[in-house]
Coordinates of C-alpha atoms in Angstrom, one line a residue:
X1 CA -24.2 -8.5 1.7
X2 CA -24.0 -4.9 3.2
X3 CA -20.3 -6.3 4.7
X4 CA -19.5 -7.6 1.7
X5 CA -20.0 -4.6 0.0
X6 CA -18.7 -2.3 2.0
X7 CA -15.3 -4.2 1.9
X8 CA -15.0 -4.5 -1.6
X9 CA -16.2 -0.6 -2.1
X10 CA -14.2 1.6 -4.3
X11 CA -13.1 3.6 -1.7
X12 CA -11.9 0.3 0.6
X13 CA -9.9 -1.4 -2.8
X14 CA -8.6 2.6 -3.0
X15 CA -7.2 2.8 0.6
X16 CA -5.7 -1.3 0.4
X17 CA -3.9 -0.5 -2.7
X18 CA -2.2 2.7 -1.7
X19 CA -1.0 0.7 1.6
X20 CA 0.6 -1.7 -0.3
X21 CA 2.0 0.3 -2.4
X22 CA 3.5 2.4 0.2
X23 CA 5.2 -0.7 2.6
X24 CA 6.4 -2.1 -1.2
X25 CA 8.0 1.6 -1.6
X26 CA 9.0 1.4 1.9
X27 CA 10.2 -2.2 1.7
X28 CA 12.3 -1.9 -1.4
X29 CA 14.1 1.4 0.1
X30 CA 15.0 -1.0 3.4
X31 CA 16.2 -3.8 1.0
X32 CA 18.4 -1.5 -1.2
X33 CA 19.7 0.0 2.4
X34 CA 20.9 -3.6 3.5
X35 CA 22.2 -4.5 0.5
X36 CA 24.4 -1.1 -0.7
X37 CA 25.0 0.3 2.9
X38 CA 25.6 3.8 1.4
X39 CA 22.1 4.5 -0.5
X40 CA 21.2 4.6 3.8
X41 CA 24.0 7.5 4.0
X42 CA 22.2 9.1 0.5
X43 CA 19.0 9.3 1.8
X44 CA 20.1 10.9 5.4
X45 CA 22.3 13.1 3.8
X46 CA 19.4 14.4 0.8
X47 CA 16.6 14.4 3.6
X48 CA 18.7 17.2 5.5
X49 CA 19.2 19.1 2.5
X50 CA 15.0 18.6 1.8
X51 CA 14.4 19.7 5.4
X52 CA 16.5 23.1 4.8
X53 CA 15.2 23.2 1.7
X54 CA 11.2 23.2 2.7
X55 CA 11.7 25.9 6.0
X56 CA 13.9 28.8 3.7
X57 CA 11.3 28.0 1.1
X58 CA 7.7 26.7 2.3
X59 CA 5.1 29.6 2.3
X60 CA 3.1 27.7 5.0
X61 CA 5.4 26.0 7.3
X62 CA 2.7 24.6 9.5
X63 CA 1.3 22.6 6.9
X64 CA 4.7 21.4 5.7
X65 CA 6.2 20.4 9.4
X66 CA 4.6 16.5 8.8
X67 CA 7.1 16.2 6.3
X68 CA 10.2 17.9 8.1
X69 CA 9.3 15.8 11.0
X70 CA 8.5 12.9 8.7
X71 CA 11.9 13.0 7.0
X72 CA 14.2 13.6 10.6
X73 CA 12.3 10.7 12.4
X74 CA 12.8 8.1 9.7
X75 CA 15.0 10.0 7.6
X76 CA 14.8 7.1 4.6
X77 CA 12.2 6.3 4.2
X78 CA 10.4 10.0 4.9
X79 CA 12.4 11.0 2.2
X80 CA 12.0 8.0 -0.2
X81 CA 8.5 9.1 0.0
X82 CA 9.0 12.7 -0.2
X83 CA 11.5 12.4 -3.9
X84 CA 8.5 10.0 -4.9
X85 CA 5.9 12.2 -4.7
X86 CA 7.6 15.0 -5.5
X87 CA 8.8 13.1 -9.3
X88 CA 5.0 12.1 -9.3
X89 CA 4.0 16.0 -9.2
X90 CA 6.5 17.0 -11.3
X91 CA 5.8 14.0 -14.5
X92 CA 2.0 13.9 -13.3
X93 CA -0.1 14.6 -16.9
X94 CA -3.0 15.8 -15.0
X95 CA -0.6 18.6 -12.8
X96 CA 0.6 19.6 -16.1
X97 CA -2.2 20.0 -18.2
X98 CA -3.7 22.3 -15.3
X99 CA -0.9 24.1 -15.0
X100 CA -0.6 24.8 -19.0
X101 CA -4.5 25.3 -19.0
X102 CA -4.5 28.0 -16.1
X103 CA -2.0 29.9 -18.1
X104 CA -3.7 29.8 -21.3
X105 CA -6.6 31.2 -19.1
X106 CA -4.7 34.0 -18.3
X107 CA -5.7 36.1 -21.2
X108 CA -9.4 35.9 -20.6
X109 CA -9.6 37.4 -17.2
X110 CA -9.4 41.5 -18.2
X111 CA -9.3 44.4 -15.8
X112 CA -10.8 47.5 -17.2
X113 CA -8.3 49.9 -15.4
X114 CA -10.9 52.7 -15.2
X115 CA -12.7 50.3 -12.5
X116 CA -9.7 50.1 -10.6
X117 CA -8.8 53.4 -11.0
X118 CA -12.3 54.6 -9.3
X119 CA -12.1 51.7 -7.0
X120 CA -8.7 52.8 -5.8
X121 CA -10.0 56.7 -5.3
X122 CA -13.3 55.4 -3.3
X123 CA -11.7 53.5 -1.1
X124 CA -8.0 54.6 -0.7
X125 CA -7.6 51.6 2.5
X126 CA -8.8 48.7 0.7
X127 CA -6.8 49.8 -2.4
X128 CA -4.0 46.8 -2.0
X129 CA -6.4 44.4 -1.3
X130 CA -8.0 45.2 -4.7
X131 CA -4.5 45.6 -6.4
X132 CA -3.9 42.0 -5.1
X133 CA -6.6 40.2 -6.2
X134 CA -6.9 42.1 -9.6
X135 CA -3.3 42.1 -10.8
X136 CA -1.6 39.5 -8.3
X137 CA -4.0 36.7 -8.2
X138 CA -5.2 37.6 -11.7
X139 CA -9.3 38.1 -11.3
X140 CA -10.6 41.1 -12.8
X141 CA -13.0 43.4 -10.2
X142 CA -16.3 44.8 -12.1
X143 CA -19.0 47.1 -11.2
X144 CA -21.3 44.9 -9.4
X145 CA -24.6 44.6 -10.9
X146 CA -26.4 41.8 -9.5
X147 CA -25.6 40.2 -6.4
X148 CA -27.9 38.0 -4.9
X149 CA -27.0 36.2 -1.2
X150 CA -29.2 33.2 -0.1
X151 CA -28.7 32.7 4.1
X152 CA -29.2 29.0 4.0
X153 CA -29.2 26.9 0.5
X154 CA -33.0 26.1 0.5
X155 CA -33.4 29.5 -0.3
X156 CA -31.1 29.0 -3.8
X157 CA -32.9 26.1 -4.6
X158 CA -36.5 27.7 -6.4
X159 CA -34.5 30.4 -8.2
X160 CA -31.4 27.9 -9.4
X161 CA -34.0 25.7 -10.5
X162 CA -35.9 28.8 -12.9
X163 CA -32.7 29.7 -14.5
X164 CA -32.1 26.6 -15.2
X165 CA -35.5 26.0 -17.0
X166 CA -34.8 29.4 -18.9
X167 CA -31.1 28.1 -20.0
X168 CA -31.3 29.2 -23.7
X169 CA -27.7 28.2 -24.9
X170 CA -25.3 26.6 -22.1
X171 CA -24.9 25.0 -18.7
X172 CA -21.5 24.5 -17.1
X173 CA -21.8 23.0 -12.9
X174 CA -18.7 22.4 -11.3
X175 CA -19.5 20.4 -8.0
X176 CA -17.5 18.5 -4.9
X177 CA -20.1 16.5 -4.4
X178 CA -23.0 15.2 -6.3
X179 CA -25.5 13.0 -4.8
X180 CA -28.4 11.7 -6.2
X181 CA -32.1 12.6 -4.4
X182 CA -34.4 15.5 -4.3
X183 CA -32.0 18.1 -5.4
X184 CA -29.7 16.6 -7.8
X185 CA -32.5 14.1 -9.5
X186 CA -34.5 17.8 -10.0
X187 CA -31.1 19.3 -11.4
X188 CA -31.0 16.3 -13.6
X189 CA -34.5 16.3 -15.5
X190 CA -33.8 19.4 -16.4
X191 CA -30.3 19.2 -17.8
X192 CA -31.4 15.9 -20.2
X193 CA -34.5 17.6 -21.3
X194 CA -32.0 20.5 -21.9
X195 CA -29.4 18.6 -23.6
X196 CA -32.2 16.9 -26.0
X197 CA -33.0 20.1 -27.5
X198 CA -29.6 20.6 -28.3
X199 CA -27.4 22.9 -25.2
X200 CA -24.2 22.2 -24.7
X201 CA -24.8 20.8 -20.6
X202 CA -21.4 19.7 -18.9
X203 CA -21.0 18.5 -15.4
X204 CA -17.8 17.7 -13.5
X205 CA -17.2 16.8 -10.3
X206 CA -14.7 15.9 -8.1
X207 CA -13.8 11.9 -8.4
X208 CA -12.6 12.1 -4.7
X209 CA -15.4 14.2 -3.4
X210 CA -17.8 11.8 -5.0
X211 CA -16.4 9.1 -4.4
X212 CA -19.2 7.5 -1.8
X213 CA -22.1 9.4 -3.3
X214 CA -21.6 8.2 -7.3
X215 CA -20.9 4.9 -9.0
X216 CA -17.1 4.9 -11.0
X217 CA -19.3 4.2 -14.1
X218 CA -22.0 7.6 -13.4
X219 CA -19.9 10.3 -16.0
X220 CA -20.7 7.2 -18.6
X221 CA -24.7 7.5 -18.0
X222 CA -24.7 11.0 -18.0
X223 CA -23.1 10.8 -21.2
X224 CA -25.6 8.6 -22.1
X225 CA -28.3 10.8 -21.6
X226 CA -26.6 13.8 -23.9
X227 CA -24.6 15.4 -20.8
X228 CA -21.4 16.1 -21.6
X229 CA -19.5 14.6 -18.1
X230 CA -15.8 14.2 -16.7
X231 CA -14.5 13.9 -13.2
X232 CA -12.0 15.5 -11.8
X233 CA -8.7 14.5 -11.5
X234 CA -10.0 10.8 -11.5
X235 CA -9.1 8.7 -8.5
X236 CA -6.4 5.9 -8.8
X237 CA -5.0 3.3 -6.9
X238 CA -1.0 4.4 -7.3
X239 CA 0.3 6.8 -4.8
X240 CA 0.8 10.2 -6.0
X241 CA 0.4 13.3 -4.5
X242 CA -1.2 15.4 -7.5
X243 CA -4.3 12.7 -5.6
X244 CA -4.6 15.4 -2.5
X245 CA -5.3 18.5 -4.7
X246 CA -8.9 18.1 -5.1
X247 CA -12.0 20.3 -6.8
X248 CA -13.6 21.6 -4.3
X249 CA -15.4 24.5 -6.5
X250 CA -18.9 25.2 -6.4
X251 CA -19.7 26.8 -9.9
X252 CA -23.0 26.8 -11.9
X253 CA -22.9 29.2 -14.6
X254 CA -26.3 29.6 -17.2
X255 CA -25.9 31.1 -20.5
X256 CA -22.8 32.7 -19.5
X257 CA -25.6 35.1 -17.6
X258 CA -26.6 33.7 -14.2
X259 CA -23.9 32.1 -12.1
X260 CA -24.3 30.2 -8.9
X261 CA -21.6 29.8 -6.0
X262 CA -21.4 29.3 -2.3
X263 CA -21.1 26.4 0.3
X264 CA -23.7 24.5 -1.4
X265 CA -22.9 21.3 -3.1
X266 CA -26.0 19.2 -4.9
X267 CA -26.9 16.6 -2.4
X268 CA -30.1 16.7 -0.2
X269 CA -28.3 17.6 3.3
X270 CA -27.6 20.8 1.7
X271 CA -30.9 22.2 1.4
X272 CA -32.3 20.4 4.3
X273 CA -34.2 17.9 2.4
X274 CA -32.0 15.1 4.2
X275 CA -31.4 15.4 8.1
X276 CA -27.6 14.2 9.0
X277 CA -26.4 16.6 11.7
X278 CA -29.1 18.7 12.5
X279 CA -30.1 22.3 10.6
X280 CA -27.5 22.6 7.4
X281 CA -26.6 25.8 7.8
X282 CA -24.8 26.9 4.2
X283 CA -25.6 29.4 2.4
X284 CA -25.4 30.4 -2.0
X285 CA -25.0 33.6 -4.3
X286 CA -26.7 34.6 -7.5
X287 CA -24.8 36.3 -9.3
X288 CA -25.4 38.2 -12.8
X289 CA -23.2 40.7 -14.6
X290 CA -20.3 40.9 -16.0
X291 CA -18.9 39.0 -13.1
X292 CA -20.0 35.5 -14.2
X293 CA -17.4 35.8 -17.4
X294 CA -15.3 35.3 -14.7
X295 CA -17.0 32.0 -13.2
X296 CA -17.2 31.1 -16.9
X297 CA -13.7 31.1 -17.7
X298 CA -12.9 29.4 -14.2
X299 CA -15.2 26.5 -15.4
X300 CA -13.3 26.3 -18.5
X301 CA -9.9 26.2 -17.7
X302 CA -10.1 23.2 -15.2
X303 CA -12.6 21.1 -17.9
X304 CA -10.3 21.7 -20.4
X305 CA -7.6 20.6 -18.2
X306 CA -9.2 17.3 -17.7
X307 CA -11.3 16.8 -20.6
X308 CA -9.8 15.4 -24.1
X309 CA -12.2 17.2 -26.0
X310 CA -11.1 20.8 -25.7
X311 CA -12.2 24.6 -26.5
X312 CA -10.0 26.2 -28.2
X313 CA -11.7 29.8 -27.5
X314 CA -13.2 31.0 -24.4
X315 CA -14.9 33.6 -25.7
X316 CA -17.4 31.8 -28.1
X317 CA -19.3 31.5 -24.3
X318 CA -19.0 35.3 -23.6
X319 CA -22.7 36.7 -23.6
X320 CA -23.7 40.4 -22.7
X321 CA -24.7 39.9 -19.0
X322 CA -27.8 41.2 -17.7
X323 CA -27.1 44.1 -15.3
X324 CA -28.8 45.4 -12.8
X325 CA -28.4 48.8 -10.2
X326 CA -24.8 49.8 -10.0
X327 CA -24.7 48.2 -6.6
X328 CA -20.4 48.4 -5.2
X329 CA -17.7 46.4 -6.5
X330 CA -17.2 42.9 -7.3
X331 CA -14.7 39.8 -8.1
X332 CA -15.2 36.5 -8.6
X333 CA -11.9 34.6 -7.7
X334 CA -10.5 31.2 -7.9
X335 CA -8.1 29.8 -5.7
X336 CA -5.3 26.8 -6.8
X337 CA -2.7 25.1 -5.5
X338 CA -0.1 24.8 -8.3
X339 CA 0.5 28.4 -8.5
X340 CA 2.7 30.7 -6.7
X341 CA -0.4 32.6 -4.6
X342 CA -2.4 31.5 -1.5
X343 CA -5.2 33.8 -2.5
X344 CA -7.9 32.3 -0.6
X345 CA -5.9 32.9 2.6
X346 CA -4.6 36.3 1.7
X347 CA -7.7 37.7 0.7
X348 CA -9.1 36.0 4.2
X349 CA -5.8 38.2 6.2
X350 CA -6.0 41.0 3.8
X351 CA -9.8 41.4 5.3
X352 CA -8.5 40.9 9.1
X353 CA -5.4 43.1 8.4
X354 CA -7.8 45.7 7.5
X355 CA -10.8 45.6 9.9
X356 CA -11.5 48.4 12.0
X357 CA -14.5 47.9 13.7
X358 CA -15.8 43.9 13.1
X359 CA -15.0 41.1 11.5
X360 CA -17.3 38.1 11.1
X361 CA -17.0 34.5 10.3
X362 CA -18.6 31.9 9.5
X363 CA -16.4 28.2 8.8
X364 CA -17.3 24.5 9.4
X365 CA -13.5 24.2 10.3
X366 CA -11.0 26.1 12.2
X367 CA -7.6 24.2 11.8
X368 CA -5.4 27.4 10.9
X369 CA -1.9 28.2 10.4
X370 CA 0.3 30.4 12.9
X371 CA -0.1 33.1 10.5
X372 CA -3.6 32.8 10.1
X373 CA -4.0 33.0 14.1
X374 CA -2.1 35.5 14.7
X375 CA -4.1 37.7 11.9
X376 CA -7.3 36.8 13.7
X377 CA -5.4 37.3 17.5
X378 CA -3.6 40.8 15.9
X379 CA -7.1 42.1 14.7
X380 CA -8.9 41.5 18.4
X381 CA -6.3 42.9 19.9
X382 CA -6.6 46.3 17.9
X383 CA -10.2 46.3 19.4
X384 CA -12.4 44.5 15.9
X385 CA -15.2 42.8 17.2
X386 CA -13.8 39.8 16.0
X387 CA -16.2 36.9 16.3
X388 CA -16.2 33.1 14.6
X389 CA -19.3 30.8 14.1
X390 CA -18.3 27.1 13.8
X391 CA -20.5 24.1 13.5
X392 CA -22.5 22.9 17.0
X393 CA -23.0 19.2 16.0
X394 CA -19.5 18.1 13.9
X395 CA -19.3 16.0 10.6
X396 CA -16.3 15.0 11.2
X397 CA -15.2 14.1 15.6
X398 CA -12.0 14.2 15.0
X399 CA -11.7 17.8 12.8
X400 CA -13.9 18.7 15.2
X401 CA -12.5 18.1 18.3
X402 CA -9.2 19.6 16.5
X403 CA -10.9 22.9 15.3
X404 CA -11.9 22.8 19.3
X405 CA -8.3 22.8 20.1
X406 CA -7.8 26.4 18.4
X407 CA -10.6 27.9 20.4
X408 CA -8.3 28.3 24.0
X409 CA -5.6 30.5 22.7
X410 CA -8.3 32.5 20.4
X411 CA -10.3 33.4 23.4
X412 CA -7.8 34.5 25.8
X413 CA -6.7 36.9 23.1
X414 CA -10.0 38.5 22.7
X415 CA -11.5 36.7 20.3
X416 CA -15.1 35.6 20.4
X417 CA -16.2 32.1 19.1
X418 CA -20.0 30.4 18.8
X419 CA -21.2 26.7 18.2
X420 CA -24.4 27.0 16.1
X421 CA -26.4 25.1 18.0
X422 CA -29.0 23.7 15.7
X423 CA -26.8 21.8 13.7
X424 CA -24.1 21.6 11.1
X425 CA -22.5 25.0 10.2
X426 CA -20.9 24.9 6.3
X427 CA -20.9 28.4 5.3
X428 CA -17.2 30.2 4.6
X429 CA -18.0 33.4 5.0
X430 CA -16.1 36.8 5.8
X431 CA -17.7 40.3 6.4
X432 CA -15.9 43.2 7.4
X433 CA -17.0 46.7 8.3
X434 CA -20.5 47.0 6.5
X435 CA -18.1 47.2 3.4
X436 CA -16.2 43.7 2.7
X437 CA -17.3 40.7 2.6
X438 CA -16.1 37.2 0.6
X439 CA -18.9 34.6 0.3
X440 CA -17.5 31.4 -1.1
X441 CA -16.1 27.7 -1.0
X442 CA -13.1 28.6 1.0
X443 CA -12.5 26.8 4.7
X444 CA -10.3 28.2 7.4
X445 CA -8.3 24.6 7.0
X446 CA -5.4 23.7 5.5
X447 CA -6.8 21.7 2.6
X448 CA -9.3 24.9 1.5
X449 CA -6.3 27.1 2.0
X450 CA -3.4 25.1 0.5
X451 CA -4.5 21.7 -1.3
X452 CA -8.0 21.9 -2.7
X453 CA -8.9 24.5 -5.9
X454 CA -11.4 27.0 -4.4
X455 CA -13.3 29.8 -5.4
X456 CA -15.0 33.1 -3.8
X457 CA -17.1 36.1 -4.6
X458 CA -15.1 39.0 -3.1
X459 CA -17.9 42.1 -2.7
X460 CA -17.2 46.1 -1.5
X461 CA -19.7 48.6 -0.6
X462 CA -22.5 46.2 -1.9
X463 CA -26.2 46.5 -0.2
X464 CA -26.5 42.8 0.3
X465 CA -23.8 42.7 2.5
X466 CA -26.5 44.1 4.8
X467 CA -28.2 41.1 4.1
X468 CA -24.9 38.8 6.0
X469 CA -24.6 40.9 8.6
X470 CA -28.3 40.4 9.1
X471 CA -28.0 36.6 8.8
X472 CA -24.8 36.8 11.0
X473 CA -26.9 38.2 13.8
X474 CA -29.6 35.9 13.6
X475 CA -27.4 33.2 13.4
X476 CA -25.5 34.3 17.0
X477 CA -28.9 34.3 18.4
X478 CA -28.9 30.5 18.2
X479 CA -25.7 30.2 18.8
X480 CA -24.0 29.3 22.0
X481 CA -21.0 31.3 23.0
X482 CA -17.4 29.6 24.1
X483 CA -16.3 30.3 27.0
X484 CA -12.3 29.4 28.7
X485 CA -14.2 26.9 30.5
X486 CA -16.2 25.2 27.9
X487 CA -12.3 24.1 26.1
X488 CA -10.5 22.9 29.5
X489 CA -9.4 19.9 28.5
X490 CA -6.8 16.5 30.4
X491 CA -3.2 16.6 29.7
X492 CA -3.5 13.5 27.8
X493 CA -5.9 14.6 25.8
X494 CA -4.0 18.2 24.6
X495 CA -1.1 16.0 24.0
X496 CA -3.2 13.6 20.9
X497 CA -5.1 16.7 19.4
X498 CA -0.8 18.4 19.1
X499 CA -0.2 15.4 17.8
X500 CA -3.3 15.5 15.6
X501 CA -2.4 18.5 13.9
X502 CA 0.6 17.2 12.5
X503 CA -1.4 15.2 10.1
X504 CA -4.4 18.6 9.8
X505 CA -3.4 18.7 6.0
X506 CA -4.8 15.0 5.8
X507 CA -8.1 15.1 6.9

């Protein structure tokens, strides 16, 4: 029965139906070929123009060079797929009904000027980096008034859980993954009891994300129970490349009050209430102030993108945040793919660009870019302490083994690289100087930086960040440290993870 099952999954009737809708695609471009010899000559002679096209044009040529070699190898049909998927962007409701709600968004995000003004005169060096993500990218900074960082996501887990029984008015959790045990079934009493006495609770989550971990049918029984539920960018069968931008935000926002973020998503492994690949090493924020409007508006934009019930006014779910101690400067920023910006990545270089004494990392993944390398390569060889924890025991062998493949021309450079030992690291964390750091969703791999909608908490001259370094340090202690010797590796072997990399933006 488990076979059984397991064949006729929704993820295994996903995967056959896209195959057989690409070799009919495929098929019917050969057959038109044979039968009107010059649609062959069209498709060679568009491909070269797409290929030109894609290197004066593409903002991350690495992630693009599967397609350029796609389309010179089997120049039909690599470009019969590339026209498809590029129409199915283009005509794609869902693309466009993000687009149009991210711009309608727009309005809500508000700098006060002054901020930036005394932002810019505190700290004259870190100036662009704040002009970027304030008028480039579009989130506002504020005067950081409660900032709470959790080192591993059992520590989140008591406090989330309190302001959720204290929700007075609204709940909004945007999740990648959702899994029913411990954590979410605890999430769960709450939000029905909390939806019986009348608050507006909504939960999305990502239909890809979720896919093994929730029935096709779950939004339906949360509905059921009073939750308002949609997920996002629902998976189907027809090929279409608006399929590989997924939700990989982790927002919980309370009252338009309390917001929650990090690498956490809600499923046991996450708090360590479910053992998979040793100690879960993650980590979450609290944060209060005016900050969360921010996190509220984010939640908005993509539910009213994808929901057909829509809110015509953001600002209805503005509340006077509680505040705390003026404690520094912070931003809570999203990250998406159908805009004009890599912010996640440019905040990421912004920080290396700038480093002058350390720079530290945390990332499950390390399956970078040239630029990206050559920011962390430039930034050793100024002299920053540049050092990068990745996961000891892998989730994934094969991302694994091709993060590995980065480490060799890292360390001859200067920079310094750690396996946690204990288990599974899953933070995405950056920390700069005792002054900058970035706690968030965001992986150094091509899908967090270029595919997958992402979001961060950007933080200057705030006293938790004493509080990373702190868990950095103890985190190195039970780390091991890679050595030139520890990544020497067969000829053969070199060869498949080059060839791997070609398809990084796939996995």
């Amino acid at each position: 029965m488990k076979f059984l099952k397991n064949i006729f999954s929704r993820i295994s009737i996903m995967v056959i139906m896209i195959i057989l809708e690409f070799i009919l695609l495929i098929s019917l471009v050969f057959w038109f070929g044979v039968k009107v010899s010059w649609i062959e000559n069209i498709f060679r002679v568009v491909g070269l123009f797409i290929v030109v096209s894609i290197i004066n044009n593409s903002r991350h040529l690495s992630a693009d060079m599967l397609w350029i070699l796609a389309i010179l190898i089997v120049p039909v049909s690599g470009t019969a797929l590339y026209l498809f998927l590029g129409a199915d962007l283009l005509l794609s409701k869902t693309f466009q009904n993000i687009k149009k709600s991210t711009k309608d968004a727009e309005k809500y995000y508000i700098q006060n000027p002054e901020v930036l003004e005394e932002m810019k005169v505190i700290a004259k060096d870190e100036s662009g980096q704040f002009k970027y993500i304030s008028e480039y990218s579009g989130y506002p900074f504020y005067k950081n008034t409660g900032f709470t960082y959790y080192p591993v996501g059992d520590d989140s887990f008591e406090p989330m859980i309190n302001d959720l029984k204290n929700a007075k008015e609204f709940i909004f959790l945007e999740y990648f993954i959702i899994e029913e045990g411990f954590m979410w079934n605890s999430i769960l009493d709450i939000l029905e009891e909390k939806a019986k006495l009348g608050l507006d609770v909504r939960v999305m989550y990502d239909d890809m994300g979720s896919m093994v971990t929730l029935s096709a049918t779950y939004a339906q029984k949360l509905e059921e129970k009073g939750i308002k539920c949609i997920p996002f960018n629902k998976i189907n069968p027809v090929i279409g490349i608006i399929m590989n931008h997924r939700d990989h935000r982790k927002i919980m926002v309370i009252d338009g009050k309390v917001a929650y973020t990090g690498g956490i998503n809600l499923a046991d492994e996450y708090i360590n209430k479910k053992v998979r690949f040793g100690h879960w090493k993650d980590n979450a924020c609290r944060v209060i102030g005016e900050a969360v409007w921010s996190y509220t508006v984010m939640f908005l934009t993509n539910w009213n993108a994808i929901s057909d019930k829509k809110d015509s006014d953001y600002s209805i779910f503005w509340r006077s945040p509680l505040t705390g101690s003026p404690d520094g400067y912070i931003s809570s920023y999203g990250d998406t793919p159908l805009d004009n910006e890599t912010t996640g990545q440019d905040v990421y270089i912004s920080i290396l660009n700038q480093a002058r004494n350390y720079c530290y990392i945390f990332t499950p993944y390390l399956i970078i870019d040239t630029e990206m390398e050559n920011a962390l390569v430039l930034a050793a060889k100024r002299g920053v302490d540049v050092r990068i924890i990745t996961p000891g025991i892998p989730d994934k062998k094969i991302v694994w083994h091709i993060t590995r493949s980065y480490y060799r021309n890292l360390i001859k450079d200067g920079v310094k690289i750690y396996e946690y030992t204990p288990g599974f690291m899953h933070s995405k964390v950056f920390l700069c100087d005792d002054k900058i750091g970035t706690v968030g969703t965001i992986n150094l791999d091509y899908r967090s930086l270029y595919l997958h909608f992402e979001n961060g908490t950007y933080l200057y001259n705030s006293k938790e960040l004493e509080k990373i370094k702190i868990d950095f340090e103890k985190t190195i202690e039970v780390s091991k440290r890679i050595h030139l010797e520890d990544v020497r590796i067969s000829p053969i072997k070199s060869m498949f993870l080059g060839f791997a990399k070609l398809f990084a933006p796939l996995l």
